[in-house]
Amino acid sequence: MSGTSEAPVGDAAIEAGVAGGAAADSPLIAQEVLVLDFGGQYSQLIARRVRECGVYSELLPSDISVDALREREPAGIILSGGPASVYADDAPELRSELLELGVPVLGICYGMQAMALKLGGRVESAEIGEFGRSNLHVREHGKLLRDLPDEQQCWMSHRDTVYEPPPGFTALAASDESPVAAFENVERGLYGIQFHPEVVHTPYGTDVLKRFLYDVCGADGRWSPASVIDEQIAKIRAQVGEGKVICGLSGGVDSSVAALLVHKAVGDQLTCVFVDHGMMRKNEAEQVVSVFRDHFEVPLIHVDASEVFLSRLASVTDPEEKRKTIGDQFIRTFEDEAGKIDAKFLVQGTLYSDVIESGAGHGTAVIKSHHNVGGLPEDMDFELVEPLRWLFKDEVRAVGAELGMPERLVWRQPFPGPGLAIRIVGGEVNEERLDIVREADAILQDEIRKAGLYRELWQSFCVLPVVRSVGVQGDERSYAYPIVIRAVTSDDAMTADWARLPYDLLETVSKRLINEIRGVNRVTLDISSKPPATIEWE
Ligand code: XMP
C-alpha cells in the first residue's frame, strides 16, 4: 500500500469492518469485488466465478475513473487478463492509483503482468508462449495459496511472462514456462497470478479465488442470487408506484422470472401478455397459461394469434423476410393488447450478459439485433422495468427456482422468438410442416430428457428442410421429409459445439421420428459448430 493511503487492506480491513458500497443503479449489496476488464476472453467468467463464491461482482471497463471506483468502496478489485502485450503501444493502461486505493487487488494474467511492470518487476515476452494446460509448482504458499497442493494443474494463455516480481513482493510459484506464476505483497494487499483460476482446467482455481475473496478481502461469501429478490421487489415498487405494468411473456425463463418478480412486487398492477403465434413447441402455450394464470394467478392475456401469423407467412420463404414478418406481426398484436391496458411500464428480461455485450455498462442495454425479432421495438413509449439486468443466466434460474417456478420452466432451453418458423427452411411455413417439426421436437426432447442430457445441452431441437427424398416403408415407396437433429453445447450462444449424443440415443430418436411421424422418412445429424455455422438454421 502506498504511504499516503490510509484505508486498511486484508486482515486490517476485516477488523475495521470495511464493507463495500455500490453505485446508484447497482444492487444494494454489502460487499462487492469488482472485475476490471482488460479485454480478456474470460473476464465475464471471472465475475461469474466470484459470484459463485458468494461475493457479488460486476465487470467494469479497465479505464473506469478512479473516483467512480473509490465511491463504490469495493472489498477488492480483480484485474482481468487481456489479449495485448504489456509492451504494445495500445496496451490498456493500469493506472498506479488503482493500486493505491487501499483496496486489495488481484491481477490475473495480463493484470498480473501490468501490475508487475508498473511496480518495477521484470516482464518480458517469452520465446515460447504458454497456452493450455500447464503445471504449477508452489514454492511458498503465502496467503494466496495457503493450504493448496505443492503441485497442481493450471490453465495458461500468455506470451509475456513475469521473470522477477517487483521489489517487496514474494514469488510464490512457477509453472513450466513461467518463472514467476504467482506473487504477493501482503502488506500492500497486492496479488498476482499468471494462470486463469476462473476456468475449469485449473482445478484449484476456485480455491485461489476464495483465498483472495475471503482471506484477503474479508468478504463473507453470503451473497446469493436469491438474496436479490427482496431488494429487487423493493426497487420495483419504488419505480412503479401505483402505475400499471405490462410484460410480454414468451414462455422462456428470462421473461417468466422477470414477470414473477414484478408480480410479487406490485401484484395485479401487472398484466402479462402472451402473444401465441402458433409456432411454439408442443404443449408450451398451455403450460405458460397454466403456470402463470392458474398456478401463480398472474393476470394474463393469452392472445391466440396463430391464424393471422400463418396467413401472413403464406408464401414467405426468405429467412430475413420471415423474421421481419413475424417480428412485425408480433409488435402489432402486442400493441393492440397493450393499448387496452394503458400501462406506463414495460418489463424486460434483460440479463447482465446482454448489458455487458452491448457495452452499455451502466446505461441501457441494447439487445442484440436479431434477438429483437419476436421482441419489442426500442421506441415504444414505456419506461422499462428490468429486474434481471444484474444477473447471469444461471442466477436467473436460481431466482426462478426460489420463486417456486416449476423445474421444467426453470431449466427450459432457449427458444427463438420466431419459434418453429425458423426451423422450417427452404419452403413456406404451413400448418402441416409446423405439426411435423413440433412433433419431431417433442420426440427429441422426450428422449434427451430420458437420457438425462437435457440440462447439459444448450439447445437440442429438430429442423425440417423442405426437400423430399425417396424411402421405402413397409412395401411401399415413400417420398417424404428428412428431419435434422441439432444439439449443441455452449456457454452463451456466441460459440457452440455440436453435442456428441450417444449413438444409442440417436438410433432411438431416429426410429421414433420415422415411425411416429407421417411425412418423415429420413433423419440426419447436424455436426457443425458455431462458427462457422449458427445454432439455428435461419
Ligand atoms: P444463432 O442461430 O444466431 O442463435 O447461433 C444464437 C441463439 O439465439 C437464439 N435466437 C433467437 N432468440 N429471438 C430470440 O429470442 C430470435 O429471433 C432468435 N434467433 C436466434 C438461438 O436459438 C440461439 O440460442
Coordinates of C-alpha atoms in Angstrom, one line a residue, residues 28-409:
L28 CA -27.6 -2.8 -2.8
I29 CA -25.1 -5.3 -1.7
A30 CA -22.9 -5.2 1.4
Q31 CA -19.7 -6.3 -0.3
E32 CA -18.6 -6.4 -3.8
V33 CA -15.5 -7.3 -5.6
L34 CA -15.1 -5.6 -9.0
V35 CA -13.5 -7.1 -12.0
L36 CA -11.8 -4.6 -14.3
D37 CA -11.9 -5.8 -17.9
F38 CA -8.7 -5.6 -19.8
G39 CA -10.3 -7.4 -22.8
G40 CA -9.7 -11.0 -21.8
Q41 CA -12.0 -13.7 -23.2
Y42 CA -12.7 -14.9 -19.7
S43 CA -13.4 -11.6 -18.0
Q44 CA -17.2 -12.3 -17.7
L45 CA -16.4 -15.7 -16.3
I46 CA -14.3 -14.2 -13.5
A47 CA -17.3 -12.2 -12.4
R48 CA -19.5 -15.3 -12.5
R49 CA -17.0 -17.3 -10.5
V50 CA -16.7 -14.6 -7.9
R51 CA -20.5 -14.6 -7.5
E52 CA -20.4 -18.4 -7.3
C53 CA -18.1 -17.9 -4.3
G54 CA -21.0 -15.9 -2.7
V55 CA -19.5 -12.5 -3.4
Y56 CA -21.3 -10.0 -5.6
S57 CA -19.2 -8.9 -8.6
E58 CA -19.6 -6.7 -11.6
L59 CA -17.4 -6.3 -14.7
L60 CA -16.3 -2.7 -15.3
P61 CA -14.1 -1.2 -18.1
S62 CA -10.4 -1.0 -17.2
D63 CA -10.5 2.7 -17.8
I64 CA -13.2 3.5 -15.3
S65 CA -12.5 6.6 -13.4
V66 CA -10.7 6.1 -10.1
D67 CA -13.2 8.3 -8.3
A68 CA -16.1 6.1 -9.5
L69 CA -14.3 3.1 -8.3
R70 CA -13.5 4.6 -4.9
E71 CA -17.1 5.7 -4.5
R72 CA -18.2 2.1 -4.7
E73 CA -15.9 1.1 -1.9
P74 CA -15.3 -2.4 -3.2
A75 CA -13.9 -5.0 -0.9
G76 CA -11.5 -6.0 -3.6
I77 CA -10.5 -5.5 -7.2
I78 CA -9.6 -8.1 -9.8
L79 CA -7.7 -7.1 -12.9
S80 CA -8.6 -9.4 -15.7
G81 CA -6.5 -11.0 -18.4
G82 CA -6.3 -9.4 -21.9
P83 CA -5.0 -10.1 -25.4
A84 CA -2.5 -7.3 -25.6
S85 CA 1.2 -7.4 -24.7
V86 CA 2.0 -5.0 -21.9
Y87 CA 4.6 -3.5 -24.3
A88 CA 2.1 -2.9 -27.1
D89 CA 1.5 0.8 -27.9
D90 CA -2.2 0.5 -27.5
A91 CA -2.0 -1.8 -24.4
P92 CA -4.7 -0.8 -21.9
E93 CA -3.1 1.0 -19.1
L94 CA -3.1 0.0 -15.5
R95 CA -3.1 3.3 -13.5
S96 CA -1.0 3.4 -10.4
E97 CA -3.8 5.0 -8.4
L98 CA -5.7 1.7 -8.7
L99 CA -3.0 0.0 -6.8
E100 CA -3.1 2.7 -4.1
L101 CA -6.7 2.8 -3.2
G102 CA -6.1 0.8 -0.1
V103 CA -8.3 -2.0 -1.6
P104 CA -6.8 -5.4 -2.2
V105 CA -6.0 -6.1 -5.9
L106 CA -5.6 -9.5 -7.6
G107 CA -4.1 -9.3 -11.1
I108 CA -4.8 -12.3 -13.4
C109 CA -2.6 -12.9 -16.4
Y110 CA -2.4 -9.5 -18.2
G111 CA -3.5 -8.0 -14.9
M112 CA -0.5 -9.5 -13.1
Q113 CA 2.0 -8.5 -15.8
A114 CA 0.7 -5.0 -15.9
M115 CA 1.0 -4.8 -12.1
A116 CA 4.5 -6.3 -12.2
L117 CA 5.6 -3.8 -14.8
K118 CA 4.1 -0.8 -13.0
L119 CA 5.8 -1.7 -9.7
G120 CA 9.3 -2.4 -11.1
G121 CA 9.2 -6.1 -11.7
R122 CA 10.7 -7.7 -14.8
V123 CA 8.3 -8.7 -17.6
E124 CA 9.5 -10.0 -20.9
S125 CA 7.9 -11.5 -24.0
A126 CA 8.9 -15.2 -23.9
E127 CA 10.2 -17.1 -26.9
I128 CA 7.6 -19.7 -26.4
G129 CA 4.2 -18.8 -25.1
E130 CA 2.4 -20.9 -22.7
F131 CA -1.1 -21.9 -23.9
G132 CA -3.3 -24.5 -22.4
R133 CA -2.7 -26.9 -19.5
S134 CA 0.5 -26.4 -17.5
N135 CA 1.8 -27.4 -14.1
L136 CA 2.1 -25.1 -11.2
H137 CA 4.9 -25.7 -8.7
V138 CA 4.2 -23.9 -5.5
R139 CA 7.4 -22.9 -3.7
E140 CA 5.9 -20.8 -1.0
H141 CA 2.2 -20.8 -0.2
G142 CA 2.0 -17.3 1.3
K143 CA -1.5 -16.0 1.9
L144 CA -2.9 -16.5 -1.6
L145 CA -2.1 -20.2 -2.0
R146 CA -2.4 -21.2 1.7
D147 CA -3.1 -25.0 2.1
L148 CA -3.2 -25.7 -1.6
P149 CA -1.1 -28.6 -3.1
D150 CA 2.5 -28.0 -3.9
E151 CA 1.9 -29.4 -7.4
Q152 CA -1.2 -28.6 -9.3
Q153 CA -2.5 -28.2 -12.8
C154 CA -3.4 -24.8 -14.2
W155 CA -4.5 -23.2 -17.4
M156 CA -2.3 -20.7 -19.1
S157 CA -2.7 -18.4 -22.1
H158 CA 0.1 -15.9 -22.4
R159 CA 3.3 -14.9 -24.1
D160 CA 4.5 -12.0 -21.9
T161 CA 6.0 -13.5 -18.7
V162 CA 7.0 -12.2 -15.3
Y163 CA 10.7 -13.1 -14.7
E164 CA 11.1 -11.2 -11.4
P165 CA 8.5 -9.9 -9.1
P166 CA 8.5 -6.2 -8.1
P167 CA 10.6 -5.2 -5.0
G168 CA 8.9 -6.2 -1.8
F169 CA 6.9 -9.0 -3.4
T170 CA 7.3 -12.7 -2.7
A171 CA 7.3 -15.1 -5.7
L172 CA 5.0 -18.0 -4.7
A173 CA 5.0 -20.3 -7.6
A174 CA 6.5 -21.1 -11.0
S175 CA 5.0 -23.0 -13.9
D176 CA 6.6 -25.0 -16.8
E177 CA 7.2 -21.8 -18.7
S178 CA 6.7 -19.0 -16.2
P179 CA 9.4 -18.4 -13.6
V180 CA 7.0 -16.3 -11.6
A181 CA 3.5 -17.6 -11.9
A182 CA 2.1 -16.2 -8.7
F183 CA 3.3 -13.4 -6.4
E184 CA 2.1 -11.4 -3.4
N185 CA 2.8 -8.4 -1.2
V186 CA 0.5 -9.0 1.7
E187 CA 1.2 -5.6 3.3
R188 CA 0.2 -3.7 0.3
G189 CA -2.7 -6.1 -0.4
L190 CA -1.4 -6.8 -4.0
Y191 CA -1.5 -10.2 -5.5
G192 CA -0.9 -11.7 -9.0
I193 CA -1.4 -15.0 -10.8
Q194 CA -0.3 -15.8 -14.3
F195 CA -2.8 -18.7 -14.6
H196 CA -6.5 -18.5 -15.1
P197 CA -8.4 -19.5 -11.9
E198 CA -11.8 -19.0 -13.5
V199 CA -11.6 -21.9 -16.0
V200 CA -12.4 -25.5 -15.1
H201 CA -9.0 -26.6 -16.3
T202 CA -7.5 -25.0 -13.2
P203 CA -8.8 -27.5 -10.6
Y204 CA -7.8 -25.3 -7.6
G205 CA -8.8 -22.1 -9.3
T206 CA -11.9 -21.5 -7.2
D207 CA -9.8 -22.1 -4.0
V208 CA -7.4 -19.5 -5.1
L209 CA -10.2 -17.1 -5.7
K210 CA -11.7 -17.9 -2.3
R211 CA -8.3 -17.2 -0.6
F212 CA -8.4 -13.8 -2.2
L213 CA -12.0 -13.1 -1.6
Y214 CA -12.3 -14.4 2.0
D215 CA -8.9 -14.2 3.5
V216 CA -7.6 -11.1 1.7
C217 CA -10.7 -9.0 1.0
G218 CA -12.6 -10.2 4.1
A219 CA -15.7 -11.0 2.1
D220 CA -18.2 -13.2 3.9
G221 CA -19.4 -15.2 1.0
R222 CA -23.1 -14.7 1.9
W223 CA -24.3 -13.2 -1.4
S224 CA -26.6 -15.4 -3.5
P225 CA -28.8 -14.8 -6.5
A226 CA -31.9 -15.4 -4.3
S227 CA -30.7 -12.6 -2.0
V228 CA -31.5 -10.1 -4.7
I229 CA -35.2 -11.0 -4.6
D230 CA -36.3 -8.8 -1.7
E231 CA -34.2 -5.9 -2.9
Q232 CA -35.5 -6.1 -6.4
I233 CA -39.0 -6.2 -5.2
A234 CA -38.4 -3.0 -3.2
K235 CA -36.8 -1.4 -6.2
I236 CA -39.7 -2.3 -8.5
R237 CA -42.2 -0.9 -6.0
A238 CA -40.3 2.3 -5.8
Q239 CA -40.0 2.6 -9.5
V240 CA -43.6 1.7 -10.4
G241 CA -45.6 3.3 -7.6
E242 CA -49.3 2.9 -8.4
G243 CA -48.6 2.6 -12.1
K244 CA -49.7 -0.1 -14.4
V245 CA -47.1 -2.5 -15.8
I246 CA -47.2 -4.8 -18.8
C247 CA -45.0 -7.7 -19.6
G248 CA -44.7 -9.7 -22.9
L249 CA -44.4 -13.2 -21.7
S250 CA -42.7 -15.7 -24.1
G251 CA -42.6 -18.8 -22.0
G252 CA -38.8 -18.5 -21.8
V253 CA -37.1 -18.4 -18.4
D254 CA -36.0 -14.7 -18.6
S255 CA -39.4 -13.1 -19.2
S256 CA -41.0 -15.6 -16.8
V257 CA -38.7 -14.8 -13.9
A258 CA -38.9 -11.1 -14.6
A259 CA -42.7 -11.3 -14.7
L260 CA -42.9 -13.3 -11.4
L261 CA -40.6 -10.8 -9.6
V262 CA -42.7 -7.9 -10.8
H263 CA -45.9 -9.7 -9.8
K264 CA -44.5 -10.3 -6.4
A265 CA -43.7 -6.6 -6.1
V266 CA -46.8 -5.0 -7.4
G267 CA -49.4 -7.8 -7.7
D268 CA -52.2 -7.1 -10.1
Q269 CA -50.8 -3.9 -11.3
L270 CA -49.0 -6.2 -13.7
T271 CA -50.7 -7.7 -16.7
C272 CA -48.8 -10.2 -18.8
V273 CA -49.5 -10.5 -22.5
F274 CA -48.7 -13.8 -24.1
V275 CA -48.7 -13.5 -27.9
D276 CA -49.2 -17.1 -29.0
H277 CA -48.1 -17.1 -32.7
G278 CA -48.8 -20.7 -33.1
M279 CA -45.2 -21.7 -33.6
M280 CA -44.4 -22.7 -30.0
R281 CA -43.2 -26.1 -29.0
K282 CA -45.7 -28.9 -28.2
N283 CA -47.9 -28.0 -25.2
E284 CA -45.9 -25.0 -24.5
A285 CA -48.6 -22.4 -24.8
E286 CA -50.9 -24.5 -22.5
Q287 CA -48.0 -24.7 -19.9
V288 CA -47.5 -20.9 -20.0
V289 CA -51.1 -20.3 -19.3
S290 CA -51.4 -22.9 -16.6
V291 CA -48.3 -21.8 -14.8
F292 CA -49.0 -18.1 -14.8
R293 CA -52.8 -17.8 -14.8
D294 CA -53.7 -20.9 -12.8
H295 CA -50.7 -21.5 -10.5
F296 CA -49.3 -18.1 -9.8
E297 CA -52.6 -16.2 -10.5
V298 CA -50.9 -13.6 -12.5
P299 CA -53.3 -11.6 -14.7
L300 CA -52.6 -12.9 -18.2
I301 CA -54.0 -12.2 -21.6
H302 CA -53.4 -15.1 -23.9
V303 CA -53.8 -13.9 -27.4
D304 CA -54.2 -16.8 -29.8
A305 CA -52.9 -15.1 -33.0
S306 CA -51.8 -18.2 -34.9
E307 CA -54.2 -17.6 -37.8
V308 CA -53.0 -14.1 -38.6
F309 CA -49.3 -15.1 -38.3
L310 CA -49.8 -18.1 -40.6
S311 CA -51.7 -16.2 -43.1
R312 CA -49.0 -13.5 -43.3
L313 CA -46.3 -16.2 -43.6
A314 CA -48.0 -17.9 -46.6
S315 CA -45.6 -18.0 -49.5
V316 CA -42.8 -16.4 -47.4
T317 CA -39.6 -18.4 -47.8
D318 CA -36.7 -15.9 -47.4
P319 CA -35.3 -16.2 -43.9
E320 CA -35.0 -12.5 -43.3
E321 CA -38.5 -11.8 -44.7
K322 CA -39.8 -14.5 -42.4
R323 CA -38.2 -13.0 -39.3
K324 CA -39.4 -9.5 -40.3
T325 CA -42.9 -10.6 -40.9
I326 CA -43.1 -12.4 -37.6
G327 CA -41.5 -9.5 -35.8
D328 CA -43.8 -7.0 -37.3
Q329 CA -47.0 -9.0 -36.6
F330 CA -45.7 -9.6 -33.0
I331 CA -45.5 -5.9 -32.4
R332 CA -48.9 -5.2 -33.9
T333 CA -50.6 -7.8 -31.8
F334 CA -48.7 -6.8 -28.7
E335 CA -49.5 -3.1 -29.3
D336 CA -53.2 -3.9 -29.8
E337 CA -53.3 -5.5 -26.4
A338 CA -51.1 -3.0 -24.6
G339 CA -53.3 -0.2 -25.9
K340 CA -56.2 -1.7 -23.9
I341 CA -54.2 -1.7 -20.7
D342 CA -52.8 1.8 -20.7
A343 CA -49.6 0.8 -18.9
K344 CA -46.7 3.2 -18.3
F345 CA -44.1 0.5 -17.6
L346 CA -42.8 -2.4 -19.6
V347 CA -41.0 -5.4 -18.0
Q348 CA -38.0 -6.7 -19.9
G349 CA -35.9 -9.8 -19.1
T350 CA -32.6 -8.2 -20.0
L351 CA -29.7 -10.1 -18.5
Y352 CA -26.3 -8.9 -17.2
S353 CA -24.6 -10.6 -20.2
D354 CA -26.8 -8.6 -22.6
V355 CA -25.7 -5.5 -20.7
I356 CA -22.1 -6.4 -20.9
E357 CA -22.2 -7.5 -24.5
S358 CA -23.9 -4.3 -25.6
G359 CA -21.1 -2.4 -24.0
A360 CA -23.7 -0.3 -22.3
G361 CA -22.3 -0.9 -18.8
H362 CA -24.4 1.2 -16.6
G363 CA -26.5 2.6 -19.4
T364 CA -29.5 1.0 -21.0
A365 CA -29.0 -2.4 -22.6
V366 CA -29.1 -2.7 -26.4
I367 CA -30.2 -6.2 -27.1
K368 CA -28.5 -8.0 -29.9
S369 CA -30.5 -7.0 -33.0
H370 CA -31.6 -10.5 -34.0
H371 CA -32.8 -11.2 -30.5
N372 CA -35.2 -8.4 -31.0
V373 CA -37.1 -10.4 -33.6
G374 CA -40.1 -11.6 -31.6
G375 CA -39.2 -8.9 -29.1
L376 CA -40.4 -5.3 -28.9
P377 CA -39.2 -2.2 -30.6
E378 CA -37.0 0.1 -28.7
D379 CA -39.1 3.2 -29.4
M380 CA -42.2 2.0 -27.6
D381 CA -43.4 4.6 -25.2
F382 CA -42.8 2.8 -22.0
E383 CA -40.5 3.1 -19.0
L384 CA -38.5 -0.1 -18.7
V385 CA -38.5 -2.3 -15.7
E386 CA -35.5 -4.7 -15.9
P387 CA -35.2 -6.6 -12.6
L388 CA -32.7 -9.1 -14.1
R389 CA -30.2 -6.8 -15.5
W390 CA -27.6 -7.6 -12.9
L391 CA -28.0 -11.4 -13.1
F392 CA -26.3 -14.1 -15.2
K393 CA -28.5 -16.8 -16.8
D394 CA -27.7 -19.4 -14.2
E395 CA -28.6 -16.9 -11.5
V396 CA -31.9 -16.1 -13.1
R397 CA -32.7 -19.8 -13.0
A398 CA -31.8 -19.9 -9.3
V399 CA -34.1 -16.9 -8.7
G400 CA -36.9 -18.7 -10.7
A401 CA -36.5 -21.8 -8.5
E402 CA -36.6 -19.7 -5.4
L403 CA -39.8 -18.1 -6.5
G404 CA -41.3 -21.6 -6.9
M405 CA -41.3 -21.8 -10.7
P406 CA -41.7 -25.4 -11.9
E407 CA -38.5 -27.2 -12.7
R408 CA -39.5 -27.6 -16.4
L409 CA -39.8 -23.8 -16.8

